[in-house]
């Protein structure tokens, strides 16, 4: 009698600002930053401490690492295996993840090879030592999985082209589909939320003679932290400048958007939504940043025949 091991499906949307994992039973959302545990004051951290390959780390702490190719980041594997372990109790998984659509043809195989070379890692999470094995991994262009979201597809005008905007941390990725939802082209614009947060840091530090980090200014921008020495009324102006720059770049690359369905996804979708709807009333806005990971899971179900 053959003993077939059980393999769980996990989808991971690992970005420069957030990492999201989805399995059949769980969804995990963390910030895409990890700090090496060094004892001392780290003993007082309220964030989770976990172990990866015999080294301790603190989740949701430290600096953001930024790269268009996320698998090139030093913290990529730590974020990946932490999220997988949190998504499922099964140590054997099939993985579906994504790469910027503009890099899909040129770098997909490199990313697949990187995951194959690093398909087995040991972690200690929640007091349990586990060796996670990625049995198989599939790479999907960012934005492509939106076509698996039936709720969104039901809203678009049929027999028309569709353009998906994925507004992320470092870039805005655009992927266009023909009227049968086949990919036509993919581009990346080098503008994302990190540009907005960097503008926030520059303004606050110059205006109030401070030296705040990007992470602190991001929290101030999002209202998670207060600015004690002043106010942040300039926030609207920073958003306006960011939107104008992004829209100008988009118009130059996609002059026929008036004749296309438009779907906004990603962390910056909400910021851009009002302006895009004014310019293009047909715009569909998805503000839940977990959507792409959920849609990747649906694509994975078809690829791996998971039910």
XYZ file of C-alpha atoms in Angstrom:
307
model
C 0.000 0.000 0.000
C 1.424 3.408 -1.019
C 1.630 6.070 1.682
C 0.993 9.442 0.033
C 2.005 12.398 2.149
C -0.474 15.214 2.594
C 0.593 18.493 0.971
C -1.109 21.789 1.787
C -1.474 24.671 -0.633
C -0.179 28.070 0.518
C -0.158 31.330 -1.427
C 2.211 34.130 -0.462
C 2.101 37.755 -1.628
C 5.441 39.040 -0.337
C 5.866 42.758 -0.955
C 8.242 45.482 0.163
C 5.802 46.738 2.815
C 3.564 43.793 3.711
C 3.611 40.016 3.448
C 0.338 38.101 3.213
C -0.184 34.355 3.337
C -3.305 32.324 2.638
C -4.064 28.635 3.175
C -7.306 26.679 3.305
C -7.745 27.538 6.981
C -5.789 30.715 7.756
C -4.756 34.144 6.540
C -1.630 35.874 7.827
C -0.663 39.545 7.377
C 2.640 40.964 8.636
C 4.922 43.863 7.829
C 7.775 42.929 5.487
C 10.492 43.651 8.019
C 12.444 41.485 10.395
C 15.118 42.352 12.944
C 17.818 39.997 14.156
C 17.359 39.225 17.845
C 20.356 40.452 19.865
C 19.228 40.015 23.465
C 19.456 42.943 25.857
C 16.646 45.381 25.157
C 15.191 42.924 22.626
C 14.074 40.856 25.625
C 11.455 43.554 26.224
C 10.029 43.441 22.708
C 6.300 42.819 22.511
C 6.657 41.495 18.953
C 6.927 37.800 18.226
C 10.378 36.215 18.351
C 10.977 33.203 16.136
C 13.915 31.122 14.993
C 15.011 30.522 11.417
C 17.948 28.234 10.643
C 19.316 28.506 14.208
C 19.116 32.318 14.325
C 16.525 34.298 16.298
C 14.564 37.152 14.739
C 11.827 39.620 15.732
C 8.888 39.929 13.372
C 7.353 43.336 12.467
C 10.522 45.124 13.591
C 13.665 46.580 12.021
C 14.067 48.295 8.667
C 12.207 47.737 5.413
C 14.291 46.156 2.676
C 13.373 47.251 -0.818
C 13.927 45.533 -4.140
C 11.739 45.216 -7.236
C 12.727 41.523 -7.217
C 11.632 40.640 -3.694
C 13.405 37.267 -3.707
C 16.696 39.216 -3.847
C 16.081 40.753 -0.429
C 18.099 39.454 2.526
C 14.918 38.926 4.543
C 12.958 37.149 1.782
C 13.397 33.555 2.967
C 12.775 34.456 6.611
C 9.521 36.215 5.724
C 8.538 33.391 3.380
C 9.063 30.532 5.840
C 7.631 32.415 8.805
C 4.440 33.097 6.843
C 4.166 29.537 5.536
C 4.576 28.146 9.056
C 1.906 30.499 10.387
C -0.512 29.572 7.592
C -0.474 25.797 8.052
C 0.493 23.111 10.565
C 1.546 20.872 7.679
C 5.301 20.830 6.987
C 4.827 19.896 3.314
C 3.432 22.629 1.077
C 2.848 23.592 -2.521
C 3.597 27.289 -2.923
C 2.068 29.883 -5.234
C 3.665 33.312 -5.187
C 4.204 36.204 -7.573
C 6.762 38.376 -9.332
C 6.310 41.849 -10.902
C 4.573 41.294 -14.227
C 7.214 43.279 -16.103
C 9.877 40.850 -14.826
C 7.896 37.654 -15.382
C 9.471 36.578 -18.662
C 13.024 37.630 -17.806
C 13.297 36.573 -14.144
C 10.638 33.906 -13.477
C 13.014 30.966 -14.007
C 15.634 32.560 -11.763
C 13.086 32.967 -8.985
C 11.851 29.396 -9.423
C 15.416 28.105 -9.205
C 16.070 30.183 -6.084
C 13.031 28.660 -4.352
C 14.076 25.141 -5.436
C 17.553 25.689 -4.005
C 16.006 26.864 -0.725
C 13.003 24.541 -0.532
C 13.670 23.161 2.941
C 14.249 25.297 6.040
C 13.931 24.775 9.791
C 12.023 27.202 12.000
C 10.948 27.373 15.629
C 7.606 29.156 15.899
C 5.142 29.060 18.801
C 7.625 26.824 20.639
C 7.547 24.122 17.939
C 10.539 23.103 15.844
C 9.511 22.382 12.270
C 11.266 21.644 8.992
C 9.174 23.146 6.205
C 9.445 21.528 2.778
C 8.271 23.357 -0.353
C 7.375 20.383 -2.546
C 6.555 22.502 -5.589
C 6.431 26.214 -6.322
C 4.687 28.218 -9.021
C 5.380 31.848 -9.926
C 2.534 34.034 -11.245
C 2.760 37.609 -12.621
C 1.526 40.185 -10.110
C -1.979 41.235 -11.061
C -2.638 38.130 -13.168
C -4.501 36.338 -10.379
C -7.200 39.034 -10.453
C -8.792 37.111 -13.320
C -9.532 34.336 -10.804
C -11.625 36.745 -8.704
C -15.130 36.083 -10.007
C -16.672 38.856 -7.922
C -14.467 41.402 -9.705
C -14.797 39.810 -13.133
C -18.577 40.008 -12.824
C -18.288 43.823 -12.526
C -16.223 44.522 -15.647
C -17.610 45.393 -19.076
C -17.487 42.240 -21.180
C -15.656 42.062 -24.529
C -13.380 44.952 -23.585
C -9.735 45.195 -22.616
C -8.874 45.264 -18.907
C -5.963 46.956 -17.130
C -4.957 46.004 -13.576
C -3.021 48.510 -11.470
C -1.116 47.003 -8.537
C 0.096 49.948 -6.434
C 2.783 48.522 -4.192
C 5.612 49.745 -2.020
C 8.352 50.333 -4.567
C 6.501 50.242 -7.903
C 3.114 50.403 -9.554
C 2.726 47.345 -11.755
C 0.341 47.451 -14.689
C -0.872 44.406 -16.552
C -3.248 44.615 -19.513
C -5.577 41.867 -20.740
C -7.381 41.561 -24.038
C -11.156 41.081 -24.248
C -10.696 37.355 -23.485
C -8.584 38.113 -20.379
C -5.331 36.968 -21.984
C -2.232 38.971 -21.023
C -1.226 41.562 -23.628
C 1.563 43.483 -21.913
C 3.026 44.283 -18.516
C 4.914 47.323 -17.245
C 6.249 48.715 -13.998
C 6.324 52.384 -13.016
C 8.964 53.250 -10.429
C 6.528 54.978 -8.095
C 4.985 53.350 -5.038
C 3.956 54.018 -1.455
C 7.581 54.183 -0.316
C 7.996 57.319 -2.431
C 5.086 58.833 -0.537
C 6.466 57.806 2.857
C 9.919 59.143 1.952
C 8.339 62.482 1.012
C 6.613 62.442 4.392
C 9.925 61.808 6.179
C 11.686 64.581 4.268
C 8.941 67.097 5.034
C 8.665 66.260 8.744
C 12.405 66.129 9.392
C 13.085 69.427 7.599
C 10.032 71.266 8.962
C 10.457 70.216 12.592
C 14.237 69.675 12.707
C 13.899 65.982 13.487
C 15.630 62.796 12.365
C 12.778 60.311 12.179
C 13.111 57.011 10.351
C 11.057 55.915 7.361
C 9.251 53.432 9.600
C 8.283 56.174 12.090
C 7.107 58.545 9.352
C 5.042 55.794 7.741
C 3.226 55.340 11.063
C 2.683 59.115 11.356
C 1.367 59.265 7.805
C -1.069 56.415 8.514
C -2.184 57.894 11.840
C -0.667 55.106 13.960
C 1.740 57.531 15.643
C 1.270 61.195 16.582
C 3.609 64.057 15.754
C 4.080 65.659 19.168
C 5.961 68.803 18.088
C 3.558 69.924 15.376
C 0.795 68.886 13.028
C 0.795 67.110 9.707
C -1.600 69.208 7.664
C 0.718 68.859 4.649
C -0.333 65.226 4.261
C -2.954 66.075 1.631
C -0.412 68.009 -0.442
C 2.012 65.087 -0.385
C -0.730 62.726 -1.542
C -1.736 65.154 -4.298
C 1.839 65.410 -5.625
C 2.230 61.633 -5.549
C -1.020 61.068 -7.435
C -0.219 63.702 -10.085
C 3.202 62.149 -10.753
C 1.763 58.638 -10.940
C -1.184 59.573 -13.179
C 1.156 61.398 -15.592
C 3.340 58.294 -15.843
C 0.303 56.074 -16.361
C -1.169 58.278 -19.102
C 2.132 58.244 -20.982
C 2.265 54.429 -20.942
C -1.459 53.741 -21.396
C -3.095 56.488 -23.501
C -6.251 54.439 -24.213
C -7.397 53.775 -20.660
C -10.766 55.408 -21.358
C -11.553 52.373 -23.489
C -10.477 49.794 -20.908
C -11.816 48.241 -17.739
C -9.625 49.406 -14.838
C -9.030 47.476 -11.624
C -7.033 49.004 -8.755
C -5.399 46.654 -6.248
C -2.519 46.856 -3.772
C -1.697 48.943 -0.731
C -2.090 52.241 -2.591
C -5.457 51.502 -4.189
C -7.457 53.486 -1.638
C -5.212 56.567 -1.924
C -5.612 56.642 -5.697
C -9.276 55.615 -5.861
C -11.046 59.007 -5.891
C -8.829 60.555 -8.570
C -8.968 57.454 -10.785
C -12.760 57.314 -10.533
C -12.973 60.972 -11.541
C -10.716 60.406 -14.550
C -12.056 56.949 -15.403
C -15.547 56.280 -13.961
C -15.321 52.586 -14.882
C -12.574 52.041 -12.275
C -13.112 49.154 -9.836
C -11.252 49.629 -6.545
C -10.190 46.751 -4.293
C -8.904 48.206 -1.025
C -8.383 44.940 0.879
C -4.649 44.284 0.530
C -5.217 40.563 1.151
C -7.068 40.180 -2.148
C -4.094 39.287 -4.338
C -2.959 36.536 -1.947
C -6.498 35.141 -1.903
C -6.652 35.213 -5.698
C -3.240 33.523 -5.913
C -4.682 30.754 -3.759
C -7.539 30.300 -6.246
C -5.014 30.046 -9.094
C -3.068 27.502 -7.023
C -6.173 25.383 -6.543
C -6.419 25.005 -10.318
C -2.685 24.419 -10.833
C -2.285 21.820 -8.090
C -5.832 20.466 -8.167
C -6.364 21.275 -4.502
C -9.959 21.317 -3.383
